mmCIF file of C-alpha atoms in Angstrom:
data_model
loop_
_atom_site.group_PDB
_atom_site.id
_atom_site.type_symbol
_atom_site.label_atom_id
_atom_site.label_comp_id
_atom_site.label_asym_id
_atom_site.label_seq_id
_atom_site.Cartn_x
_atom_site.Cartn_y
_atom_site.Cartn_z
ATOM 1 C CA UNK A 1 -73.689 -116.932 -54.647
ATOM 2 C CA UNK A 2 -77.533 -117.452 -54.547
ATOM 3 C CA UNK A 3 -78.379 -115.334 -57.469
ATOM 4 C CA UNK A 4 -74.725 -116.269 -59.674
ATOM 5 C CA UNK A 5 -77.384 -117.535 -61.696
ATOM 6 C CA UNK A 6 -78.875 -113.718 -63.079
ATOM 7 C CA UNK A 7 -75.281 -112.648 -63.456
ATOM 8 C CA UNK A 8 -75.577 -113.554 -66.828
ATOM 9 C CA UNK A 9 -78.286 -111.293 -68.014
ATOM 10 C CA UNK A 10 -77.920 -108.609 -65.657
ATOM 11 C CA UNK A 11 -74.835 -108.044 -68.198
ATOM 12 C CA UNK A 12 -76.200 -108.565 -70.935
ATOM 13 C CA UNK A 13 -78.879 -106.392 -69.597
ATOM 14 C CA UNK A 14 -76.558 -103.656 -69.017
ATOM 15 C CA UNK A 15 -74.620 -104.046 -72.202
ATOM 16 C CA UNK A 16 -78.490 -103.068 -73.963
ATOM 17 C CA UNK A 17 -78.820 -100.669 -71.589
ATOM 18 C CA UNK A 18 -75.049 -98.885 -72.758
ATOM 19 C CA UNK A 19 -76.155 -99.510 -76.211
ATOM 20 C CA UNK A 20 -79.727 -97.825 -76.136
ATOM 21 C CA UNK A 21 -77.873 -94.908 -74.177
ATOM 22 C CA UNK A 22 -75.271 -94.819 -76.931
ATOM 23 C CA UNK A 23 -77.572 -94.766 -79.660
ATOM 24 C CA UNK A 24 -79.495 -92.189 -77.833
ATOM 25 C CA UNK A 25 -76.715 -89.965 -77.346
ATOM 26 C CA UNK A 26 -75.164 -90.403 -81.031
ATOM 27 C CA UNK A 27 -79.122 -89.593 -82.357
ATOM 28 C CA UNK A 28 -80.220 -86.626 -80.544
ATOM 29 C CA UNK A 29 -76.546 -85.021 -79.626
ATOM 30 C CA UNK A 30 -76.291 -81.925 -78.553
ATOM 31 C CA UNK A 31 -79.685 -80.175 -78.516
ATOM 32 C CA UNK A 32 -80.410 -76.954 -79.594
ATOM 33 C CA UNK A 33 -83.087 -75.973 -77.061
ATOM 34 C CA UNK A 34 -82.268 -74.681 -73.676
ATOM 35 C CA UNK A 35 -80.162 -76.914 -71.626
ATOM 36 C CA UNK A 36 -82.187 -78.152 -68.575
ATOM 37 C CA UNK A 37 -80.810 -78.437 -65.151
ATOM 38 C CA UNK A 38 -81.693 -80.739 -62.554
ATOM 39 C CA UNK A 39 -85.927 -80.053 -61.521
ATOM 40 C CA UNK A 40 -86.259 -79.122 -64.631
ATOM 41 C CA UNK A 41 -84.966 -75.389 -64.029
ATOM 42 C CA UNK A 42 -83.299 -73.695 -67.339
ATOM 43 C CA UNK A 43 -79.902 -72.374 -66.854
ATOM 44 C CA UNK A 44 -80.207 -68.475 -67.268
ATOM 45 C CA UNK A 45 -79.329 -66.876 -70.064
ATOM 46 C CA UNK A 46 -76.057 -64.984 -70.703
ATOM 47 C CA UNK A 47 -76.061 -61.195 -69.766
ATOM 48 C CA UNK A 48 -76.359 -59.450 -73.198
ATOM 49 C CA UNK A 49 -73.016 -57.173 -74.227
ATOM 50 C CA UNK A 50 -73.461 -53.180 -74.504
ATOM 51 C CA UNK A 51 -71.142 -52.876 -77.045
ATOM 52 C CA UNK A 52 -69.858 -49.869 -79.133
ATOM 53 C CA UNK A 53 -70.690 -51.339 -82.372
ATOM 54 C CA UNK A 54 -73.560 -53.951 -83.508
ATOM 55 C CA UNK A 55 -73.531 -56.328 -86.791
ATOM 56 C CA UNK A 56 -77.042 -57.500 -87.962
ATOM 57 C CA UNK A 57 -77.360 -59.775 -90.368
ATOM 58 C CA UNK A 58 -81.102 -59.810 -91.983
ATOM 59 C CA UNK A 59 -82.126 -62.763 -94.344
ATOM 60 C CA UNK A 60 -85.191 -64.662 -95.585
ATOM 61 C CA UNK A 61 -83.745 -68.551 -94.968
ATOM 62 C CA UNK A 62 -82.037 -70.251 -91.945
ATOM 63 C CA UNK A 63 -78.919 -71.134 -94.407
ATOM 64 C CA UNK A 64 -78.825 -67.450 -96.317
ATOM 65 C CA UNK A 65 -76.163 -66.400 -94.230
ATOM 66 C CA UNK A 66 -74.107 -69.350 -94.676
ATOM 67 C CA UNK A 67 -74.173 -69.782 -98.050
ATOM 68 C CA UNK A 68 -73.627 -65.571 -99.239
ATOM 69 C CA UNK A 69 -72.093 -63.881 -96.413
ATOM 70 C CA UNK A 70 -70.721 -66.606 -94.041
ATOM 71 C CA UNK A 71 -66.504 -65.561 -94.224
ATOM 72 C CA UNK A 72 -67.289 -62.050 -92.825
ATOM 73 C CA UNK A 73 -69.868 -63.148 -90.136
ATOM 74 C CA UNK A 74 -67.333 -65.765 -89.148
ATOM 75 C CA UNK A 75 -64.351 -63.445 -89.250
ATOM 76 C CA UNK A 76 -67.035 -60.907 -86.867
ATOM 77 C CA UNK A 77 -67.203 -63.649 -84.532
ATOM 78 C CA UNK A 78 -63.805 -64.743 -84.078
ATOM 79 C CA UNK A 79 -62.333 -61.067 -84.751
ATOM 80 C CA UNK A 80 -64.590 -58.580 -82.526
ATOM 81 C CA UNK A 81 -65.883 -60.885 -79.630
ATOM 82 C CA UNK A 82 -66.524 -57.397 -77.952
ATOM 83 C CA UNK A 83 -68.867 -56.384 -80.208
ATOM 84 C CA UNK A 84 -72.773 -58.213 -80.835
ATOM 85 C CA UNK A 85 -73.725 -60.197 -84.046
ATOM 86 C CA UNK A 86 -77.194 -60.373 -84.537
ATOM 87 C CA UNK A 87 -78.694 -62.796 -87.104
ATOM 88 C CA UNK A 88 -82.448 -62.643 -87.608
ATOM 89 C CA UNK A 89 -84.206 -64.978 -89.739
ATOM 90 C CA UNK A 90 -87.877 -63.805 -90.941
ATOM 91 C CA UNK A 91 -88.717 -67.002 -92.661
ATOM 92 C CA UNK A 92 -88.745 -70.870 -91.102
ATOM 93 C CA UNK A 93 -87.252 -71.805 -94.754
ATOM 94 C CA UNK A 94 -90.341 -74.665 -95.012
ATOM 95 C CA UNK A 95 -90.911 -74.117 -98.837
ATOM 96 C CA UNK A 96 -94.845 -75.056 -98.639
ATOM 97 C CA UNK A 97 -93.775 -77.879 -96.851
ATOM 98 C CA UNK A 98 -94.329 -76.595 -93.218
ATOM 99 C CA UNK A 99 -96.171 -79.729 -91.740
ATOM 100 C CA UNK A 100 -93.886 -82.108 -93.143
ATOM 101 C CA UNK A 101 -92.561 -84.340 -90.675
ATOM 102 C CA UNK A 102 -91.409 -88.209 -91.419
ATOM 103 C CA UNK A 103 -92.902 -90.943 -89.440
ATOM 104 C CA UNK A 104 -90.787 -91.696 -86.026
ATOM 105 C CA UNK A 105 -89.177 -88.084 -86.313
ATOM 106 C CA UNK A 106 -88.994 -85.727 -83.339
ATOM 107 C CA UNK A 107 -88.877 -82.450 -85.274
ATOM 108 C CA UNK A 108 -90.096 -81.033 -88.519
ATOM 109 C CA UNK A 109 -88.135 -80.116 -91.340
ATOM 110 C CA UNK A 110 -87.854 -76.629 -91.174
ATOM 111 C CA UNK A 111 -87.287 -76.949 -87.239
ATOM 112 C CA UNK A 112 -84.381 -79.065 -88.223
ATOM 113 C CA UNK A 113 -82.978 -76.126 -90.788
ATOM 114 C CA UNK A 114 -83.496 -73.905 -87.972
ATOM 115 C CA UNK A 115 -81.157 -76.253 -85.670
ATOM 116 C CA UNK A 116 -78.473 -76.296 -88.782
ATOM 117 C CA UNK A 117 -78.288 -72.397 -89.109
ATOM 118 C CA UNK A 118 -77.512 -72.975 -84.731
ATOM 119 C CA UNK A 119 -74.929 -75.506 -85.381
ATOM 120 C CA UNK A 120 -73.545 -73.552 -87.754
ATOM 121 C CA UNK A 121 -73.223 -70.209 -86.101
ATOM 122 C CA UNK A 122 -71.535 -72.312 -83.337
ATOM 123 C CA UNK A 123 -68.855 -73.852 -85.183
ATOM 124 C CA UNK A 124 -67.962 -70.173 -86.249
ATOM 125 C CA UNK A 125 -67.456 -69.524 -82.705
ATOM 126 C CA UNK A 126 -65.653 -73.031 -81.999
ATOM 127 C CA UNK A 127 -68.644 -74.031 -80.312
ATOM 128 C CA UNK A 128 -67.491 -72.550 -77.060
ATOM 129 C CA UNK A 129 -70.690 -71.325 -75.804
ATOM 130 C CA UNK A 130 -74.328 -73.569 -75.513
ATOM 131 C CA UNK A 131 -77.147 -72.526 -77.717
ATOM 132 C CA UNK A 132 -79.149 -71.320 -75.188
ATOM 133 C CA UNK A 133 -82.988 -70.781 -76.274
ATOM 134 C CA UNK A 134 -85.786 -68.779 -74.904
ATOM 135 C CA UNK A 135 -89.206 -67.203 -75.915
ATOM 136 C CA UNK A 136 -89.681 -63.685 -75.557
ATOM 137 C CA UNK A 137 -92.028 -60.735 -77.077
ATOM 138 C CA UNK A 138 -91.857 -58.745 -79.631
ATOM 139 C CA UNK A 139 -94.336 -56.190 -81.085
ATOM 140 C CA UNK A 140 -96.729 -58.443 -78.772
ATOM 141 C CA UNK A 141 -96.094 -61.669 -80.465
ATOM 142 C CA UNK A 142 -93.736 -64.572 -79.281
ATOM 143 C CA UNK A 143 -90.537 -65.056 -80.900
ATOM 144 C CA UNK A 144 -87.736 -67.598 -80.431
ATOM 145 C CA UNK A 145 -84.112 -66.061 -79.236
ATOM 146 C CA UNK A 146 -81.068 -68.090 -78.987
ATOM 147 C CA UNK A 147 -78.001 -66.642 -77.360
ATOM 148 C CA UNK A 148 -74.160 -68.440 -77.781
ATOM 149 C CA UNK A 149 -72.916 -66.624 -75.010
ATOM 150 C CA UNK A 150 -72.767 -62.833 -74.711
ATOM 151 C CA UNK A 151 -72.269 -61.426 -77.996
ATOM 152 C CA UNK A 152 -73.974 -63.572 -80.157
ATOM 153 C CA UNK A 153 -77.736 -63.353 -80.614
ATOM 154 C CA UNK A 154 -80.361 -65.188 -83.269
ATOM 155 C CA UNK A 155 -84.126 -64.373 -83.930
ATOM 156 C CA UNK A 156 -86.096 -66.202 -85.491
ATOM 157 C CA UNK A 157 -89.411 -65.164 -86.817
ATOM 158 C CA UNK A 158 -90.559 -68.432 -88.478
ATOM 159 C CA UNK A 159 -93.308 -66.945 -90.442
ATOM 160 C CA UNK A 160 -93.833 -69.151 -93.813
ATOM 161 C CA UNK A 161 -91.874 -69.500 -96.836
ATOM 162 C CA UNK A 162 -92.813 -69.598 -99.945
ATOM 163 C CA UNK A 163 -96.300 -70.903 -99.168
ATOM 164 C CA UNK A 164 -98.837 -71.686 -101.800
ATOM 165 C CA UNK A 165 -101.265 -68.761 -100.046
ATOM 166 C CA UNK A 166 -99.183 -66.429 -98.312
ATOM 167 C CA UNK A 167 -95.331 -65.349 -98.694
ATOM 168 C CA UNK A 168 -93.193 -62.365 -97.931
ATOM 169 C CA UNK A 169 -92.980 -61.616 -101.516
ATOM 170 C CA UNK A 170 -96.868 -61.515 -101.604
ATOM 171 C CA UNK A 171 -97.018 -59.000 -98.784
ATOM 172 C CA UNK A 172 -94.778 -56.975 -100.805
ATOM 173 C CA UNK A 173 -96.906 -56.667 -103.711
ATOM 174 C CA UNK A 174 -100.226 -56.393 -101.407
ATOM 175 C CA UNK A 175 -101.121 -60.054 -102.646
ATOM 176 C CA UNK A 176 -101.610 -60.871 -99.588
ATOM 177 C CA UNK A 177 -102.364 -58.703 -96.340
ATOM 178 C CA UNK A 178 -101.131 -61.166 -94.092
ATOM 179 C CA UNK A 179 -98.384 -63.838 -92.795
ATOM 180 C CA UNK A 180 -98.244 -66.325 -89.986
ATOM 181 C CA UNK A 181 -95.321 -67.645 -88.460
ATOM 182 C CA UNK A 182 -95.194 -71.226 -87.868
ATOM 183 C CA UNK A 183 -94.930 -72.083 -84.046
ATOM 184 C CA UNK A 184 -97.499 -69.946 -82.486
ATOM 185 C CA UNK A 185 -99.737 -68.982 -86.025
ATOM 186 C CA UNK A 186 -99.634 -65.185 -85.059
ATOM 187 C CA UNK A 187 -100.781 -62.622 -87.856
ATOM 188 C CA UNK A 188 -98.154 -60.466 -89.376
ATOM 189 C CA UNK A 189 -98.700 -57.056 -91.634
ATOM 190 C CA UNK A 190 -95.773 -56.070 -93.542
ATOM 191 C CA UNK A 191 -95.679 -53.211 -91.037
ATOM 192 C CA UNK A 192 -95.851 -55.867 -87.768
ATOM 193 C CA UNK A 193 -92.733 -57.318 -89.210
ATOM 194 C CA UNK A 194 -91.266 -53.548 -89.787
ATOM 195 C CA UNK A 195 -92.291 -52.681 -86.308
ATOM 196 C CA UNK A 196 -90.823 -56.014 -85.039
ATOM 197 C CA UNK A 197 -87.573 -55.556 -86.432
ATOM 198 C CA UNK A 198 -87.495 -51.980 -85.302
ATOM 199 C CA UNK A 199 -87.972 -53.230 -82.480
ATOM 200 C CA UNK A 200 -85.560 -55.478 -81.665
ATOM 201 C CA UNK A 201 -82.712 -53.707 -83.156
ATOM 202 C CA UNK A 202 -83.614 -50.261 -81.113
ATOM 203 C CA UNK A 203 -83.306 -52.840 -78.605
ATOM 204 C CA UNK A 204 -79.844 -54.354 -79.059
ATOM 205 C CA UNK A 205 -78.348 -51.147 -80.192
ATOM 206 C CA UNK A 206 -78.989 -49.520 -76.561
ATOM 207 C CA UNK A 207 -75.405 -47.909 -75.601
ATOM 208 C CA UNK A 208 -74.234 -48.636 -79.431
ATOM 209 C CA UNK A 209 -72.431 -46.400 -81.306
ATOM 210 C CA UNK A 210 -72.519 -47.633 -84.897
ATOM 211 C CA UNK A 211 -73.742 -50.613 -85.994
ATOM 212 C CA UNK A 212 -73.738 -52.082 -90.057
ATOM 213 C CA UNK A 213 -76.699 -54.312 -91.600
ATOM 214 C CA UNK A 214 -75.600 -56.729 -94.406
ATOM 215 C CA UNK A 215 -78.891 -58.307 -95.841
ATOM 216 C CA UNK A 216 -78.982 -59.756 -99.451
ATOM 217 C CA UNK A 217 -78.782 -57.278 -102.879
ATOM 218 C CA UNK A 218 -82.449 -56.523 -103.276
ATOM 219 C CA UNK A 219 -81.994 -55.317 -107.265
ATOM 220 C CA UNK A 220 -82.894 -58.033 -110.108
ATOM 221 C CA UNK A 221 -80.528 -55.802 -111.796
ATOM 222 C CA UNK A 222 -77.363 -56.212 -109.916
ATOM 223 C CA UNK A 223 -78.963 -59.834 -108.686
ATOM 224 C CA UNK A 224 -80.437 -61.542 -110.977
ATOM 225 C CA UNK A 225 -82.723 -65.072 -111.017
ATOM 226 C CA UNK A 226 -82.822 -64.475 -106.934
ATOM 227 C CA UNK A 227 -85.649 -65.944 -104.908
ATOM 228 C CA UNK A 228 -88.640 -63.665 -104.059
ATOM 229 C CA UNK A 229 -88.557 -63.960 -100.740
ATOM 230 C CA UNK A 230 -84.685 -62.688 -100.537
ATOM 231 C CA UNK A 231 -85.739 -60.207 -102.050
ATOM 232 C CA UNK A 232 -88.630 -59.414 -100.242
ATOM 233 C CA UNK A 233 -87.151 -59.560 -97.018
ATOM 234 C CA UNK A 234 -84.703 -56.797 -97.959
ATOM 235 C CA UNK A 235 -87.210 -54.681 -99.236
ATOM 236 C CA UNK A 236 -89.052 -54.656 -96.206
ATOM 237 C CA UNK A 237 -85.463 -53.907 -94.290
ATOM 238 C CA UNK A 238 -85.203 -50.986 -96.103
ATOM 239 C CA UNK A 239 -88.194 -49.343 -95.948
ATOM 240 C CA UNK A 240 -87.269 -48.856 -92.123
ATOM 241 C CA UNK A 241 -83.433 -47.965 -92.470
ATOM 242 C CA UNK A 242 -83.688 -44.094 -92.057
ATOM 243 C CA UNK A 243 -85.831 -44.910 -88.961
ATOM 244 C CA UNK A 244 -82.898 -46.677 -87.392
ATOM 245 C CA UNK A 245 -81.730 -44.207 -84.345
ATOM 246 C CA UNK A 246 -78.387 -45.251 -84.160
ATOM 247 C CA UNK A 247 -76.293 -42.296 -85.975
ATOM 248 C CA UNK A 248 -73.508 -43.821 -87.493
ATOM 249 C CA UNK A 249 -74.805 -46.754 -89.956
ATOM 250 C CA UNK A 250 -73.868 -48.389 -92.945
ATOM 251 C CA UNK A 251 -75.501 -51.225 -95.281
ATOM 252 C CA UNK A 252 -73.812 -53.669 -97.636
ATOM 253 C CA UNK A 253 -75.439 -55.951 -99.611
ATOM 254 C CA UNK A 254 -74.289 -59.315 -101.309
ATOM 255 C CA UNK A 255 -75.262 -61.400 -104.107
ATOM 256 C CA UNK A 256 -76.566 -64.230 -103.704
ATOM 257 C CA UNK A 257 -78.330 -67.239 -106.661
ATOM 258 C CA UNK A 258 -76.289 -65.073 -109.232
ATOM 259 C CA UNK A 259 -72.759 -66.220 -108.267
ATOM 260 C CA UNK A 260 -73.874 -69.669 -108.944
ATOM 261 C CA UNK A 261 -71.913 -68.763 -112.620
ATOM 262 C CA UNK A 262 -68.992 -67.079 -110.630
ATOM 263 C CA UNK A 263 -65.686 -68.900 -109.797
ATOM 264 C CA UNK A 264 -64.948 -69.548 -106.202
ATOM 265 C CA UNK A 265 -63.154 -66.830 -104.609
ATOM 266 C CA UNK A 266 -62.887 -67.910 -101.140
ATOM 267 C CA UNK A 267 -59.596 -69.357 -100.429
ATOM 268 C CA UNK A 268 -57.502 -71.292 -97.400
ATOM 269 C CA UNK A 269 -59.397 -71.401 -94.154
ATOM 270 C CA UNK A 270 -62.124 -69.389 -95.312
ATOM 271 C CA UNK A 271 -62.959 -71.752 -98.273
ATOM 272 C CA UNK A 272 -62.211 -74.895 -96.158
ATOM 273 C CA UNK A 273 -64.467 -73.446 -93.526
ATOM 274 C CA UNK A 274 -67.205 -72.487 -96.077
ATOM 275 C CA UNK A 275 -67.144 -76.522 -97.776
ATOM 276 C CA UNK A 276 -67.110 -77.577 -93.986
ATOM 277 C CA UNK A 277 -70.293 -75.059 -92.588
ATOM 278 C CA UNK A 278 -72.057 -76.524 -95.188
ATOM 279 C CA UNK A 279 -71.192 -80.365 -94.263
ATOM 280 C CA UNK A 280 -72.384 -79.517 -91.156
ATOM 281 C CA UNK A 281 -75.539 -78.303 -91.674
ATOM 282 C CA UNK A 282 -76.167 -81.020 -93.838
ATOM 283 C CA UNK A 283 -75.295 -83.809 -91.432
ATOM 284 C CA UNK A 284 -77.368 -82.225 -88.912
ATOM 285 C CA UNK A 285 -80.613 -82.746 -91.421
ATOM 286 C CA UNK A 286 -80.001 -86.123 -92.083
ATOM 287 C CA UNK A 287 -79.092 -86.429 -87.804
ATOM 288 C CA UNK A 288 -83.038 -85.950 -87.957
ATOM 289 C CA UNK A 289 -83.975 -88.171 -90.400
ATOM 290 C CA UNK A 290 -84.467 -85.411 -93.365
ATOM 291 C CA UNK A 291 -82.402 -85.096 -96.906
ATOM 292 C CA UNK A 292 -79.139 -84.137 -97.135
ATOM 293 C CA UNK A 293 -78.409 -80.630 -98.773
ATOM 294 C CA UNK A 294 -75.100 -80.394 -99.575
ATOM 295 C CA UNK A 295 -76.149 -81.504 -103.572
ATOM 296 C CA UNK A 296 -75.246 -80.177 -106.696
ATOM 297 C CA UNK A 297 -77.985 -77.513 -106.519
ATOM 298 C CA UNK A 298 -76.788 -76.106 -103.415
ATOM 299 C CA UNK A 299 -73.210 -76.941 -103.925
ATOM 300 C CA UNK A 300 -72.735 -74.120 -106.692
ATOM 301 C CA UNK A 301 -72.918 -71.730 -104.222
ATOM 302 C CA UNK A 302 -70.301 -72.844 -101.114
ATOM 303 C CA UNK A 303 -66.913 -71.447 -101.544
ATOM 304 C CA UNK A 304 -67.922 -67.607 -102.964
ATOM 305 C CA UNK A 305 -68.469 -64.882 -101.545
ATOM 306 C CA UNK A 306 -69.714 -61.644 -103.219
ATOM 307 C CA UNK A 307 -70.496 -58.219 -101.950
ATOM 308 C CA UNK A 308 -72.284 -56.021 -104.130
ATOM 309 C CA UNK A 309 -72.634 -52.678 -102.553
ATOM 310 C CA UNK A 310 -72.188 -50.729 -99.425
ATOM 311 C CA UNK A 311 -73.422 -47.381 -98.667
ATOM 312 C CA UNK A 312 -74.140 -45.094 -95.465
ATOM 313 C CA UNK A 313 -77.367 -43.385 -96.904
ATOM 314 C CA UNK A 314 -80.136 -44.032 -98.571
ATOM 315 C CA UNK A 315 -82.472 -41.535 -100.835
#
């Protein structure tokens, strides 16, 4: 044959082709954002439910959920697929670090905790559903919105955490008058993110009849040693509950760096699945070139579960 000759490294062309596509696919994986179709068209996102009753889970960090109330949002998802579970995140969990982003690294830390808290929420639902992600407005700022099918819905505010200038805990204490979130540096009052989350929860509870909010205990006295921001974040959630249309309501709250002393009370699947959540997110830091989380520090708190309260009214 008059090119026999090539034959040789057209295959060994094509074996470094395979290889680069390998190592592409093993690196980047299944991605978070919104899967693209052929011109570059978005697939559309799945019809919200109208269900009877509504979960929302409120917390200051992309891993809160996971770490102090993960066995009952994962029992939610696999138990009342005909009801919604909410999660909304106000903070991007960057600890001061918000610009940090390694050399050769497509994503920045605290976009990379936000793609963990996905993963996670997916493996809860046997990944059977795409993360599919949008932009949409709230309060008239832009806000990210990820859907895993039809009943379950994340928001993420990404405004900064623990910062060396701003934080939620300063807005709290009128430190501060302002906050920014990370992606599109929009100004928040305390009362923008009130009005937000008002907003978006008047919004998902259309044709709801009930709906429960588990956010983290907000009391140094039952919770002890917890971070500001946790804190913070519930405090700010409560201030708004009475406004909350929906009639029938109930909050519960849950401990959270204070069981770091308790003994682990999660057992079988749910403390197998708790141990595994966390591998998970942790292998999807390192997947973008970050630390791996699953230490001791962290570790003291996988495999427990504590609820601390739960009422239907508030003074």
């Amino acid at each position: 044959m008059r090119f026999s000759w090539l034959m040789p490294y057209l295959d060994l062309s094509m074996k470094n082709f395979l290889l680069c596509l390998f190592r592409y696919i093993f690196t980047l994986g299944y991605r978070i954002s919104s899967p693209s179709k052929t011109n570059n068209q978005q697939s559309p996102e799945p019809q919200s439910l109208k269900s009877p009753h509504n979960s929302f889970f409120i917390v200051a960090h992309p891993d809160d959920i996971e770490l102090f109330m993960g066995r009952e949002a994962r029992h939610q998802i696999l138990e009342q697929p005909e009801n919604k579970k909410i999660f909304i995140v106000l903070s991007a969990g960057d600890a001061n670090r918000k610009n940090r982003k390694k050399i050769f690294r497509e994503i920045t830390w605290w976009k990379a905790r936000e793609q963990a808290h996905t993963l996670a929420i997916s493996y809860w639902n046997k990944n059977r559903n795409l993360a599919h992600e949008s932009e949409i407005t709230v309060n008239h700022r832009k806000m990210t919105k990820i859907t895993l099918g039809a009943s379950i819905i994340l928001y993420n505010f990404r405004l900064t955490d623990a910062d060396k200038t701003t934080s939620l805990n300063d807005l709290i204490h009128q430190n501060s008058q302002e906050i920014y979130d990370l992606a599109h540096h929009q100004a928040y009052r305390k009362q923008d993110i009130q009005t937000s989350l008002l907003e978006l929860i008047e919004y998902e509870n259309i044709g709801a009849q009930s709906a429960a909010f588990y956010i983290m205990d907000e009391s140094y006295d039952r919770n002890p040693g917890d971070h500001k921001d946790h804190k913070a974040t519930s405090e700010i959630f409560k201030e708004i509950y009475t406004q909350i249309s929906v009639q029938d309501k109930s909050l519960h709250g849950y401990l959270t760096y204070f069981i770091q002393e308790k003994v682990i009370n999660l057992e079988g699947e749910d403390k197998h699945v708790s141990f595994e959540t966390w591998r998970i997110i942790a292998d999807e830091l390192e997947r973008n070139g970050y630390k791996r989380n699953d230490d001791p520090h962290h570790m003291q708190w996988v495999g427990k579960e504590y609820k601390s309260y739960e009422i239907k009214t508030l003074d």
